[in-house]
Amino acid sequence: MSADAALIAAERVSQVYAGRDGTPNWALRDVSLRIGRGEFVCLIGPSGCGKTTLLHLIAGFVRPTSGTVSFAGAPITGPGPERVVVFQDYALFAWMTARQNVEFGLRTRGVPRAERRRQALRALERVGLPHAADRYPHELSGGMRQRVAVARALVVEPEVLLMDEPFAAVDAMTRQTLQEDLLRLWQETGVSVVFVTHNVDEAAFLAQRVVVMGAHPGTLRTDLAIDAPHPRERGSARFAELYAEIAGALAGHHGRRAA
Amino acid sequence: MSLVSSETTDHRASRSAPAPADSFEATFRAAHRRRLRRAAGWRIALNIAGLVLFVIAWELIPRYSTWINEVLFPPPSQVFATFVPLLLSGQILDDIRVSLVRAASGFGVALGLGIGAGVLTARLAWLQYLLEPLLHGFRSIPAIALIPLCILWFGIGEVSKTALIAWGAFFPLWITTFIGVRDVNPIYLRSAACLGAGRLTTLFLVVLPAALPFILTGIRQALSVSLVVLVAAEMSGASSGIAHMMSEGHQLFRVDIMFIGLAVLGAVGFLVDRAFVAIARRLFPWYQITS
Protein backbone atom coordinates (compact mmCIF):
# COMPACT_ATOMS: atom_id res chain seq x y z
CA MET A 1 0.00 0.00 0.00
CA SER A 2 1.17 3.56 -0.48
CA ALA A 3 2.96 5.33 2.35
CA ASP A 4 0.41 8.07 2.92
CA ALA A 5 -2.44 5.58 3.28
CA ALA A 6 -0.78 3.97 6.29
CA LEU A 7 -2.76 4.23 9.51
CA ILE A 8 0.08 2.88 11.63
CA ALA A 9 3.70 3.37 10.68
CA ALA A 10 6.70 2.05 12.60
CA GLU A 11 9.99 3.43 11.28
CA ARG A 12 13.20 1.64 12.24
CA VAL A 13 11.92 0.91 15.72
CA SER A 14 14.17 -0.68 18.32
CA GLN A 15 13.16 -1.54 21.84
CA VAL A 16 15.82 -2.41 24.37
CA TYR A 17 15.12 -3.57 27.91
CA ALA A 18 17.70 -3.79 30.66
CA GLY A 19 18.21 -7.35 31.85
CA ARG A 20 18.47 -8.06 35.55
CA ASP A 21 22.22 -7.46 35.52
CA GLY A 22 21.85 -4.45 33.22
CA THR A 23 22.69 -6.19 29.95
CA PRO A 24 20.76 -4.71 27.04
CA ASN A 25 18.07 -7.04 25.78
CA TRP A 26 16.84 -6.34 22.24
CA ALA A 27 13.11 -7.00 22.17
CA LEU A 28 12.92 -5.37 18.74
CA ARG A 29 15.70 -4.35 16.40
CA ASP A 30 15.25 -1.99 13.49
CA VAL A 31 11.67 -2.90 12.74
CA SER A 32 9.68 -1.02 10.11
CA LEU A 33 6.05 -1.80 9.43
CA ARG A 34 3.09 -0.04 7.83
CA ILE A 35 -0.50 -1.01 8.44
CA GLY A 36 -3.32 0.45 6.39
CA ARG A 37 -6.81 1.53 7.37
CA GLY A 38 -9.19 -1.40 7.63
CA GLU A 39 -6.47 -4.03 7.31
CA PHE A 40 -6.47 -7.27 9.28
CA VAL A 41 -2.85 -8.03 10.13
CA CYS A 42 -1.57 -10.92 12.19
CA LEU A 43 1.78 -10.70 13.94
CA ILE A 44 3.08 -14.21 14.41
CA GLY A 45 6.34 -15.53 15.78
CA PRO A 46 7.99 -17.57 18.50
CA SER A 47 8.09 -16.25 22.03
CA GLY A 48 10.70 -13.55 22.44
CA CYS A 49 10.18 -12.18 18.92
CA GLY A 50 8.81 -8.91 20.25
CA LYS A 51 5.30 -9.22 18.79
CA THR A 52 3.68 -8.12 22.01
CA THR A 53 6.27 -5.35 22.41
CA LEU A 54 5.35 -4.10 18.96
CA LEU A 55 1.68 -4.15 19.91
CA HIS A 56 2.40 -2.25 23.12
CA LEU A 57 4.36 0.35 21.18
CA ILE A 58 1.37 0.90 18.90
CA ALA A 59 -0.91 1.04 21.95
CA GLY A 60 1.36 3.69 23.47
CA PHE A 61 2.11 1.77 26.69
CA VAL A 62 5.85 2.10 26.04
CA ARG A 63 7.99 4.46 23.96
CA PRO A 64 10.52 3.03 21.52
CA THR A 65 14.18 3.21 22.51
CA SER A 66 14.87 4.46 19.00
CA GLY A 67 12.82 5.03 15.89
CA THR A 68 9.25 6.30 15.72
CA VAL A 69 5.79 4.79 15.80
CA SER A 70 3.09 6.99 14.42
CA PHE A 71 -0.64 6.76 14.08
CA ALA A 72 -2.52 8.61 11.31
CA GLY A 73 0.66 10.59 10.65
CA ALA A 74 1.31 11.76 14.24
CA PRO A 75 3.80 10.16 16.63
CA ILE A 76 2.15 8.07 19.35
CA THR A 77 2.68 9.60 22.80
CA GLY A 78 0.42 7.42 24.94
CA PRO A 79 -2.62 5.17 25.00
CA GLY A 80 -5.86 6.46 23.55
CA PRO A 81 -9.35 5.29 22.61
CA GLU A 82 -8.57 5.28 18.88
CA ARG A 83 -6.25 2.31 19.57
CA VAL A 84 -7.89 -0.08 22.03
CA VAL A 85 -6.17 -3.24 23.24
CA VAL A 86 -7.92 -6.54 23.89
CA PHE A 87 -5.73 -8.56 26.25
CA GLN A 88 -5.41 -12.30 26.60
CA ASP A 89 -7.48 -12.56 29.76
CA TYR A 90 -8.24 -10.99 33.13
CA ALA A 91 -8.53 -7.52 31.68
CA LEU A 92 -12.23 -7.08 32.46
CA PHE A 93 -12.77 -5.11 35.63
CA ALA A 94 -13.76 -7.77 38.14
CA TRP A 95 -15.87 -5.31 40.16
CA MET A 96 -18.09 -4.34 37.24
CA THR A 97 -20.80 -6.33 35.52
CA ALA A 98 -20.43 -7.06 31.82
CA ARG A 99 -22.59 -4.04 31.02
CA GLN A 100 -20.63 -1.74 33.34
CA ASN A 101 -17.39 -2.96 31.77
CA VAL A 102 -18.69 -2.10 28.32
CA GLU A 103 -19.92 1.26 29.58
CA PHE A 104 -16.52 2.19 30.98
CA GLY A 105 -15.15 3.76 27.80
CA LEU A 106 -18.34 5.79 27.42
CA ARG A 107 -18.23 6.89 31.04
CA THR A 108 -14.75 8.35 30.57
CA ARG A 109 -16.12 10.65 27.91
CA GLY A 110 -19.15 11.69 29.90
CA VAL A 111 -21.90 9.97 27.90
CA PRO A 112 -25.15 10.29 29.91
CA ARG A 113 -26.26 7.24 31.83
CA ALA A 114 -29.27 6.21 29.74
CA GLU A 115 -27.39 6.59 26.47
CA ARG A 116 -24.44 4.67 27.92
CA ARG A 117 -26.65 1.81 28.92
CA ARG A 118 -28.36 1.70 25.54
CA GLN A 119 -25.06 1.62 23.65
CA ALA A 120 -23.55 -0.97 25.99
CA LEU A 121 -26.52 -3.29 25.59
CA ARG A 122 -26.34 -2.91 21.82
CA ALA A 123 -22.62 -3.72 21.90
CA LEU A 124 -23.30 -6.81 24.02
CA GLU A 125 -25.97 -7.87 21.54
CA ARG A 126 -23.46 -7.59 18.72
CA VAL A 127 -21.15 -10.06 20.45
CA GLY A 128 -24.09 -12.33 21.26
CA LEU A 129 -24.25 -11.72 25.02
CA PRO A 130 -27.33 -9.60 25.74
CA HIS A 131 -28.38 -12.07 28.45
CA ALA A 132 -25.07 -11.74 30.34
CA ALA A 133 -25.27 -7.97 30.85
CA ASP A 134 -25.68 -8.13 34.62
CA ARG A 135 -23.19 -10.87 35.32
CA TYR A 136 -19.77 -10.31 36.80
CA PRO A 137 -16.67 -11.52 34.92
CA HIS A 138 -16.11 -14.39 37.36
CA GLU A 139 -19.58 -15.67 36.46
CA LEU A 140 -18.69 -15.83 32.75
CA SER A 141 -16.77 -18.49 30.83
CA GLY A 142 -13.43 -17.61 29.27
CA GLY A 143 -14.99 -17.24 25.83
CA MET A 144 -17.77 -14.99 27.14
CA ARG A 145 -15.24 -12.81 28.93
CA GLN A 146 -13.36 -12.26 25.69
CA ARG A 147 -16.60 -11.36 23.92
CA VAL A 148 -17.29 -8.76 26.58
CA ALA A 149 -13.72 -7.48 26.18
CA VAL A 150 -14.28 -7.09 22.43
CA ALA A 151 -17.59 -5.30 23.06
CA ARG A 152 -15.90 -3.00 25.57
CA ALA A 153 -13.25 -2.13 22.99
CA LEU A 154 -15.62 -1.64 20.06
CA VAL A 155 -18.07 0.56 21.92
CA VAL A 156 -15.60 3.49 21.89
CA GLU A 157 -15.36 3.10 18.09
CA PRO A 158 -11.59 2.74 17.83
CA GLU A 159 -9.80 2.99 14.51
CA VAL A 160 -7.68 -0.02 15.31
CA LEU A 161 -8.22 -3.00 17.55
CA LEU A 162 -4.96 -4.26 19.02
CA MET A 163 -5.41 -7.86 20.06
CA ASP A 164 -2.79 -9.59 22.18
CA GLU A 165 -3.39 -13.35 21.82
CA PRO A 166 -6.99 -12.71 22.80
CA PHE A 167 -8.23 -16.26 22.22
CA ALA A 168 -5.20 -18.16 23.52
CA ALA A 169 -6.81 -19.01 26.85
CA VAL A 170 -10.08 -20.48 25.55
CA ASP A 171 -10.78 -23.99 24.33
CA ALA A 172 -10.38 -24.83 20.64
CA MET A 173 -14.09 -24.97 19.78
CA THR A 174 -14.90 -21.67 21.46
CA ARG A 175 -11.87 -20.17 19.79
CA GLN A 176 -13.21 -20.97 16.32
CA THR A 177 -16.53 -19.32 17.08
CA LEU A 178 -14.77 -16.28 18.49
CA GLN A 179 -12.63 -16.05 15.36
CA GLU A 180 -15.69 -16.18 13.11
CA ASP A 181 -17.42 -13.52 15.17
CA LEU A 182 -14.35 -11.31 15.11
CA LEU A 183 -14.24 -11.51 11.31
CA ARG A 184 -17.92 -10.57 11.15
CA LEU A 185 -17.39 -7.57 13.44
CA TRP A 186 -14.32 -6.51 11.47
CA GLN A 187 -16.30 -6.60 8.24
CA GLU A 188 -19.26 -4.76 9.79
CA THR A 189 -17.26 -1.98 11.42
CA GLY A 190 -14.34 -1.54 9.04
CA VAL A 191 -11.97 -1.28 12.02
CA SER A 192 -8.32 -2.20 11.47
CA VAL A 193 -7.10 -5.19 13.43
CA VAL A 194 -3.58 -5.98 14.56
CA PHE A 195 -3.73 -9.48 15.98
CA VAL A 196 -0.84 -11.07 17.85
CA THR A 197 -0.83 -14.86 17.87
CA HIS A 198 1.52 -17.79 17.95
CA ASN A 199 -1.06 -20.04 16.35
CA VAL A 200 -0.57 -20.70 12.61
CA ASP A 201 -4.14 -21.93 12.13
CA GLU A 202 -5.49 -18.73 13.65
CA ALA A 203 -3.35 -16.53 11.38
CA ALA A 204 -4.31 -18.56 8.30
CA PHE A 205 -7.99 -18.28 9.18
CA LEU A 206 -8.09 -14.57 10.01
CA ALA A 207 -5.41 -12.47 8.40
CA GLN A 208 -5.26 -10.52 5.18
CA ARG A 209 -1.62 -10.15 5.89
CA VAL A 210 0.69 -12.18 8.12
CA VAL A 211 3.81 -10.56 9.49
CA VAL A 212 6.20 -13.30 10.54
CA MET A 213 8.71 -12.31 13.20
CA GLY A 214 11.97 -13.86 14.38
CA ALA A 215 13.43 -13.81 17.88
CA HIS A 216 16.66 -12.67 19.58
CA PRO A 217 16.66 -9.95 18.53
CA GLY A 218 13.05 -9.37 17.50
CA THR A 219 12.89 -8.65 13.79
CA LEU A 220 10.41 -8.87 10.93
CA ARG A 221 11.19 -11.88 8.84
CA THR A 222 8.50 -12.09 6.23
CA ASP A 223 5.42 -10.13 5.27
CA LEU A 224 2.92 -12.47 3.63
CA ALA A 225 -0.14 -11.18 1.83
CA ILE A 226 -2.99 -13.66 2.10
CA ASP A 227 -5.37 -13.05 -0.76
CA ALA A 228 -7.89 -15.77 0.05
CA PRO A 229 -11.38 -14.38 0.64
CA HIS A 230 -13.24 -14.74 3.95
CA PRO A 231 -14.76 -16.90 5.23
CA ARG A 232 -12.11 -19.54 4.79
CA GLU A 233 -12.93 -23.21 4.93
CA ARG A 234 -10.61 -25.01 7.30
CA GLY A 235 -10.93 -28.30 5.41
CA SER A 236 -10.08 -26.84 2.01
CA ALA A 237 -6.89 -27.37 0.02
CA ARG A 238 -6.41 -23.59 -0.18
CA PHE A 239 -6.41 -23.37 3.61
CA ALA A 240 -3.83 -26.14 3.84
CA GLU A 241 -1.65 -24.15 1.44
CA LEU A 242 -1.97 -20.99 3.52
CA TYR A 243 -1.16 -22.95 6.63
CA ALA A 244 1.92 -24.49 5.02
CA GLU A 245 3.08 -21.13 3.73
CA ILE A 246 2.87 -19.46 7.14
CA ALA A 247 4.35 -22.44 8.94
CA GLY A 248 7.19 -22.51 6.42
CA ALA A 249 7.90 -18.80 6.93
CA LEU A 250 7.90 -19.35 10.69
CA ALA A 251 10.34 -22.22 10.37
CA GLY A 252 12.58 -19.96 8.29
CA HIS A 253 12.40 -21.68 4.90
CA HIS A 254 10.86 -18.62 3.40
CA GLY A 255 13.56 -16.42 1.84
CA ARG A 256 11.56 -13.23 1.20
CA ARG A 257 12.66 -10.45 3.60
CA ALA A 258 10.39 -7.76 4.90
CA ALA A 259 10.65 -4.44 3.15
CA MET B 1 -28.51 -39.35 56.46
CA SER B 2 -30.18 -36.75 54.30
CA LEU B 3 -27.89 -37.72 51.45
CA VAL B 4 -28.95 -41.34 51.60
CA SER B 5 -32.65 -40.61 51.69
CA SER B 6 -32.51 -38.18 48.77
CA GLU B 7 -30.51 -40.67 46.74
CA THR B 8 -33.03 -43.40 47.22
CA THR B 9 -35.84 -41.12 46.09
CA ASP B 10 -33.76 -40.20 43.04
CA HIS B 11 -33.36 -43.87 42.17
CA ARG B 12 -37.01 -44.47 42.49
CA ALA B 13 -37.77 -41.48 40.28
CA SER B 14 -35.38 -42.63 37.57
CA ARG B 15 -36.63 -46.22 37.67
CA SER B 16 -40.23 -45.24 37.21
CA ALA B 17 -39.04 -43.49 34.04
CA PRO B 18 -42.36 -42.11 32.74
CA ALA B 19 -42.36 -39.55 35.60
CA PRO B 20 -42.08 -36.13 33.90
CA ALA B 21 -38.70 -34.35 34.16
CA ASP B 22 -40.35 -31.40 35.88
CA SER B 23 -41.36 -33.33 38.95
CA PHE B 24 -37.92 -34.91 39.15
CA GLU B 25 -36.29 -31.50 39.05
CA ALA B 26 -38.71 -30.17 41.62
CA THR B 27 -37.96 -32.99 44.05
CA PHE B 28 -34.25 -32.67 43.36
CA ARG B 29 -34.37 -28.96 44.08
CA ALA B 30 -36.41 -29.47 47.24
CA ALA B 31 -33.98 -32.14 48.45
CA HIS B 32 -31.06 -29.86 47.75
CA ARG B 33 -32.68 -27.00 49.65
CA ARG B 34 -33.44 -29.33 52.54
CA ARG B 35 -29.83 -30.46 52.62
CA LEU B 36 -28.54 -26.90 52.72
CA ARG B 37 -31.04 -25.93 55.41
CA ARG B 38 -30.12 -28.94 57.50
CA ALA B 39 -26.39 -28.16 57.21
CA ALA B 40 -27.00 -24.53 58.22
CA GLY B 41 -29.23 -25.60 61.13
CA TRP B 42 -26.64 -28.11 62.32
CA ARG B 43 -23.97 -25.43 62.33
CA ILE B 44 -26.09 -22.94 64.29
CA ALA B 45 -27.07 -25.65 66.78
CA LEU B 46 -23.43 -26.47 67.41
CA ASN B 47 -22.57 -22.75 67.72
CA ILE B 48 -25.21 -22.38 70.42
CA ALA B 49 -24.22 -25.65 72.10
CA GLY B 50 -20.63 -24.38 72.37
CA LEU B 51 -21.80 -21.24 74.14
CA VAL B 52 -24.12 -23.14 76.46
CA LEU B 53 -21.44 -25.67 77.41
CA PHE B 54 -19.06 -22.83 78.19
CA VAL B 55 -21.59 -21.10 80.46
CA ILE B 56 -22.44 -24.36 82.23
CA ALA B 57 -18.79 -25.15 82.88
CA TRP B 58 -18.22 -21.62 84.13
CA GLU B 59 -21.23 -21.92 86.48
CA LEU B 60 -20.30 -25.32 87.87
CA ILE B 61 -16.55 -25.12 88.27
CA PRO B 62 -16.42 -22.19 90.76
CA ARG B 63 -19.29 -23.78 92.74
CA TYR B 64 -18.01 -27.29 93.12
CA SER B 65 -14.29 -26.87 93.11
CA THR B 66 -12.38 -26.14 96.25
CA TRP B 67 -9.54 -24.30 94.61
CA ILE B 68 -11.49 -21.44 93.00
CA ASN B 69 -12.51 -18.43 95.03
CA GLU B 70 -15.98 -17.30 93.93
CA VAL B 71 -15.18 -13.69 94.76
CA LEU B 72 -12.28 -13.73 92.33
CA PHE B 73 -14.11 -15.86 89.78
CA PRO B 74 -17.86 -15.25 90.06
CA PRO B 75 -20.15 -17.67 88.16
CA PRO B 76 -22.41 -16.39 85.37
CA SER B 77 -25.54 -16.34 87.55
CA GLN B 78 -23.89 -13.81 89.84
CA VAL B 79 -22.55 -11.74 86.93
CA PHE B 80 -25.99 -11.73 85.37
CA ALA B 81 -27.60 -10.58 88.61
CA THR B 82 -25.26 -7.59 88.65
CA PHE B 83 -25.83 -6.98 84.93
CA VAL B 84 -29.64 -6.67 85.00
CA PRO B 85 -29.88 -3.52 87.19
CA LEU B 86 -27.02 -1.92 85.25
CA LEU B 87 -28.92 -2.60 82.05
CA LEU B 88 -32.27 -1.43 83.38
CA SER B 89 -30.85 1.82 84.75
CA GLY B 90 -29.42 2.48 81.30
CA GLN B 91 -25.98 3.02 82.74
CA ILE B 92 -24.30 0.27 80.78
CA LEU B 93 -25.91 1.34 77.51
CA ASP B 94 -24.56 4.86 78.11
CA ASP B 95 -21.09 3.44 78.64
CA ILE B 96 -21.35 1.36 75.47
CA ARG B 97 -22.53 4.37 73.49
CA VAL B 98 -19.71 6.59 74.75
CA SER B 99 -17.12 3.93 73.95
CA LEU B 100 -18.52 3.24 70.49
CA VAL B 101 -18.59 6.94 69.61
CA ARG B 102 -14.94 7.22 70.66
CA ALA B 103 -13.88 4.16 68.67
CA ALA B 104 -15.89 5.28 65.64
CA SER B 105 -14.52 8.81 65.59
CA GLY B 106 -10.91 7.65 65.93
CA PHE B 107 -11.46 4.96 63.31
CA GLY B 108 -13.16 7.43 60.98
CA VAL B 109 -10.23 9.84 61.12
CA ALA B 110 -7.82 6.96 60.48
CA LEU B 111 -9.92 5.66 57.60
CA GLY B 112 -9.66 8.91 55.66
CA LEU B 113 -6.01 9.58 56.46
CA GLY B 114 -4.84 5.97 56.08
CA ILE B 115 -6.47 5.34 52.71
CA GLY B 116 -5.43 8.77 51.47
CA ALA B 117 -1.81 8.27 52.55
CA GLY B 118 -1.80 4.73 51.11
CA VAL B 119 -3.03 5.87 47.70
CA LEU B 120 -0.67 8.84 47.53
CA THR B 121 2.45 6.95 48.61
CA ALA B 122 1.67 4.09 46.21
CA ARG B 123 1.07 6.34 43.22
CA LEU B 124 3.78 8.98 43.78
CA ALA B 125 7.22 7.40 44.09
CA TRP B 126 8.86 10.59 45.38
CA LEU B 127 6.31 10.90 48.17
CA GLN B 128 6.83 7.26 49.07
CA TYR B 129 10.60 7.71 49.33
CA LEU B 130 10.14 10.94 51.29
CA LEU B 131 7.74 9.47 53.84
CA GLU B 132 8.69 5.81 54.16
CA PRO B 133 11.37 6.20 56.86
CA LEU B 134 9.03 8.35 58.94
CA LEU B 135 5.97 6.18 58.48
CA HIS B 136 7.79 2.95 59.17
CA GLY B 137 9.50 4.47 62.19
CA PHE B 138 6.27 5.77 63.67
CA ARG B 139 4.52 2.53 62.87
CA SER B 140 6.81 0.69 65.27
CA ILE B 141 5.58 2.81 68.20
CA PRO B 142 2.59 1.09 69.84
CA ALA B 143 -0.30 3.46 70.39
CA ILE B 144 -0.36 2.44 74.05
CA ALA B 145 3.12 3.91 74.53
CA LEU B 146 1.73 7.31 73.56
CA ILE B 147 -1.03 7.39 76.19
CA PRO B 148 0.89 9.34 78.86
CA LEU B 149 2.06 11.91 76.33
CA CYS B 150 -1.40 12.21 74.87
CA ILE B 151 -2.90 12.84 78.27
CA LEU B 152 -0.29 15.56 78.91
CA TRP B 153 -1.06 17.22 75.59
CA PHE B 154 -4.80 16.78 75.25
CA GLY B 155 -5.97 15.91 78.79
CA ILE B 156 -8.27 13.01 79.49
CA GLY B 157 -11.08 14.30 77.25
CA GLU B 158 -12.39 12.96 73.98
CA VAL B 159 -9.62 14.53 71.87
CA SER B 160 -6.88 12.42 73.36
CA LYS B 161 -8.90 9.22 72.91
CA THR B 162 -9.79 10.01 69.31
CA ALA B 163 -6.17 10.86 68.57
CA LEU B 164 -4.85 7.65 70.12
CA ILE B 165 -7.35 5.43 68.33
CA ALA B 166 -6.72 7.23 65.05
CA TRP B 167 -3.00 6.71 65.51
CA GLY B 168 -3.37 3.00 66.12
CA ALA B 169 -5.83 2.41 63.28
CA PHE B 170 -3.98 4.57 60.75
CA PHE B 171 -1.04 2.24 60.14
CA PRO B 172 -2.82 -0.97 59.13
CA LEU B 173 -5.01 1.09 56.79
CA TRP B 174 -2.05 2.86 55.27
CA ILE B 175 0.03 -0.29 54.76
CA THR B 176 -2.74 -2.39 53.22
CA THR B 177 -3.95 0.43 50.96
CA PHE B 178 -0.38 1.06 49.88
CA ILE B 179 0.19 -2.59 48.97
CA GLY B 180 -3.20 -2.92 47.29
CA VAL B 181 -2.74 0.18 45.16
CA ARG B 182 0.88 -0.57 44.33
CA ASP B 183 0.02 -4.10 43.19
CA VAL B 184 -2.96 -3.27 40.99
CA ASN B 185 -2.71 -5.47 37.91
CA PRO B 186 -1.10 -3.27 35.20
CA ILE B 187 -3.53 -4.76 32.68
CA TYR B 188 -6.35 -2.95 34.49
CA LEU B 189 -4.47 0.35 34.30
CA ARG B 190 -3.63 -0.19 30.65
CA SER B 191 -7.21 -1.12 29.80
CA ALA B 192 -8.42 2.03 31.52
CA ALA B 193 -5.86 4.17 29.70
CA CYS B 194 -6.84 2.65 26.33
CA LEU B 195 -10.47 3.42 26.98
CA GLY B 196 -9.63 7.06 27.60
CA ALA B 197 -9.82 7.24 31.42
CA GLY B 198 -8.16 10.21 33.13
CA ARG B 199 -6.39 10.16 36.49
CA LEU B 200 -9.44 10.65 38.69
CA THR B 201 -11.64 8.21 36.77
CA THR B 202 -8.86 5.66 36.94
CA LEU B 203 -8.44 6.22 40.67
CA PHE B 204 -12.09 5.88 41.61
CA LEU B 205 -13.32 3.36 39.06
CA VAL B 206 -10.22 1.18 38.72
CA VAL B 207 -7.45 1.61 41.29
CA LEU B 208 -9.53 1.75 44.48
CA PRO B 209 -11.87 -1.12 43.53
CA ALA B 210 -8.91 -3.22 42.42
CA ALA B 211 -7.17 -2.55 45.75
CA LEU B 212 -10.35 -3.19 47.71
CA PRO B 213 -9.54 -6.71 48.92
CA PHE B 214 -6.43 -5.30 50.59
CA ILE B 215 -8.20 -2.20 51.87
CA LEU B 216 -10.95 -4.33 53.40
CA THR B 217 -8.34 -6.41 55.21
CA GLY B 218 -6.86 -3.18 56.52
CA ILE B 219 -10.28 -1.94 57.65
CA ARG B 220 -10.90 -5.16 59.53
CA GLN B 221 -7.51 -4.97 61.24
CA ALA B 222 -8.02 -1.29 62.01
CA LEU B 223 -11.40 -2.02 63.58
CA SER B 224 -9.91 -4.47 66.05
CA VAL B 225 -6.96 -2.16 66.77
CA SER B 226 -9.47 0.62 67.47
CA LEU B 227 -11.10 -1.45 70.18
CA VAL B 228 -7.76 -2.37 71.75
CA VAL B 229 -6.59 1.23 71.90
CA LEU B 230 -10.00 2.35 73.10
CA VAL B 231 -9.77 0.06 76.12
CA ALA B 232 -6.21 1.11 76.92
CA ALA B 233 -7.09 4.79 76.64
CA GLU B 234 -10.21 4.49 78.77
CA MET B 235 -8.42 2.52 81.46
CA SER B 236 -5.71 5.12 81.84
CA GLY B 237 -7.94 8.11 82.23
CA ALA B 238 -11.61 8.48 81.56
CA SER B 239 -14.85 9.24 83.38
CA SER B 240 -17.09 7.04 81.27
CA GLY B 241 -17.00 4.11 78.88
CA ILE B 242 -16.85 0.35 79.14
CA ALA B 243 -13.21 0.12 80.14
CA HIS B 244 -13.73 2.89 82.68
CA MET B 245 -16.54 0.81 84.20
CA MET B 246 -14.11 -2.09 84.39
CA SER B 247 -11.42 -0.08 86.17
CA GLU B 248 -14.06 1.09 88.63
CA GLY B 249 -14.96 -2.55 89.21
CA HIS B 250 -11.28 -3.18 89.80
CA GLN B 251 -11.04 -0.45 92.46
CA LEU B 252 -14.22 -1.68 94.15
CA PHE B 253 -12.96 -5.27 94.05
CA ARG B 254 -16.01 -6.24 92.00
CA VAL B 255 -14.87 -8.97 89.63
CA ASP B 256 -18.46 -9.44 88.41
CA ILE B 257 -18.44 -5.88 87.01
CA MET B 258 -15.11 -6.55 85.34
CA PHE B 259 -16.56 -9.70 83.80
CA ILE B 260 -19.50 -7.72 82.45
CA GLY B 261 -17.03 -5.35 80.82
CA LEU B 262 -15.17 -8.25 79.23
CA ALA B 263 -18.38 -9.81 77.95
CA VAL B 264 -19.52 -6.49 76.50
CA LEU B 265 -16.16 -5.94 74.80
CA GLY B 266 -16.23 -9.43 73.37
CA ALA B 267 -19.78 -9.01 72.11
CA VAL B 268 -19.11 -5.56 70.64
CA GLY B 269 -15.95 -6.78 68.88
CA PHE B 270 -17.81 -9.76 67.48
CA LEU B 271 -20.80 -7.71 66.31
CA VAL B 272 -18.59 -5.05 64.72
CA ASP B 273 -16.76 -7.73 62.76
CA ARG B 274 -20.02 -9.38 61.64
CA ALA B 275 -21.43 -6.00 60.65
CA PHE B 276 -18.28 -5.33 58.66
CA VAL B 277 -18.61 -8.58 56.74
CA ALA B 278 -22.33 -7.99 56.09
CA ILE B 279 -21.75 -4.42 54.86
CA ALA B 280 -18.83 -5.46 52.67
CA ARG B 281 -20.95 -8.21 51.11
CA ARG B 282 -23.79 -5.81 50.48
CA LEU B 283 -21.62 -3.09 48.97
CA PHE B 284 -19.27 -5.27 46.95
CA PRO B 285 -21.23 -8.27 45.69
CA TRP B 286 -18.42 -9.24 43.32
CA TYR B 287 -16.01 -9.64 46.21
CA GLN B 288 -16.53 -12.77 48.30
CA ILE B 289 -15.71 -12.61 51.98
CA THR B 290 -15.97 -16.11 53.29
CA SER B 291 -15.52 -15.84 57.05
Short mmCIF file of C-alpha atoms in Angstrom, two decimals, chain A residues 56 61 79-81 83-85 87 89-96 104-105 107-108 136 138 152-153 156, chain B residues 185-198 201-202 204-207 209-210 285-288:
data_model
loop_
_atom_site.label_atom_id
_atom_site.label_comp_id
_atom_site.label_asym_id
_atom_site.label_seq_id
_atom_site.Cartn_x
_atom_site.Cartn_y
_atom_site.Cartn_z
CA HIS A 56 2.40 -2.25 23.12
CA PHE A 61 2.11 1.77 26.69
CA PRO A 79 -2.62 5.17 25.00
CA GLY A 80 -5.86 6.46 23.55
CA PRO A 81 -9.35 5.29 22.61
CA ARG A 83 -6.25 2.31 19.57
CA VAL A 84 -7.89 -0.08 22.03
CA VAL A 85 -6.17 -3.24 23.24
CA PHE A 87 -5.73 -8.56 26.25
CA ASP A 89 -7.48 -12.56 29.76
CA TYR A 90 -8.24 -10.99 33.13
CA ALA A 91 -8.53 -7.52 31.68
CA LEU A 92 -12.23 -7.08 32.46
CA PHE A 93 -12.77 -5.11 35.63
CA ALA A 94 -13.76 -7.77 38.14
CA TRP A 95 -15.87 -5.31 40.16
CA MET A 96 -18.09 -4.34 37.24
CA PHE A 104 -16.52 2.19 30.98
CA GLY A 105 -15.15 3.76 27.80
CA ARG A 107 -18.23 6.89 31.04
CA THR A 108 -14.75 8.35 30.57
CA TYR A 136 -19.77 -10.31 36.80
CA HIS A 138 -16.11 -14.39 37.36
CA ARG A 152 -15.90 -3.00 25.57
CA ALA A 153 -13.25 -2.13 22.99
CA VAL A 156 -15.60 3.49 21.89
CA ASN B 185 -2.71 -5.47 37.91
CA PRO B 186 -1.10 -3.27 35.20
CA ILE B 187 -3.53 -4.76 32.68
CA TYR B 188 -6.35 -2.95 34.49
CA LEU B 189 -4.47 0.35 34.30
CA ARG B 190 -3.63 -0.19 30.65
CA SER B 191 -7.21 -1.12 29.80
CA ALA B 192 -8.42 2.03 31.52
CA ALA B 193 -5.86 4.17 29.70
CA CYS B 194 -6.84 2.65 26.33
CA LEU B 195 -10.47 3.42 26.98
CA GLY B 196 -9.63 7.06 27.60
CA ALA B 197 -9.82 7.24 31.42
CA GLY B 198 -8.16 10.21 33.13
CA THR B 201 -11.64 8.21 36.77
CA THR B 202 -8.86 5.66 36.94
CA PHE B 204 -12.09 5.88 41.61
CA LEU B 205 -13.32 3.36 39.06
CA VAL B 206 -10.22 1.18 38.72
CA VAL B 207 -7.45 1.61 41.29
CA PRO B 209 -11.87 -1.12 43.53
CA ALA B 210 -8.91 -3.22 42.42
CA PRO B 285 -21.23 -8.27 45.69
CA TRP B 286 -18.42 -9.24 43.32
CA TYR B 287 -16.01 -9.64 46.21
CA GLN B 288 -16.53 -12.77 48.30
#
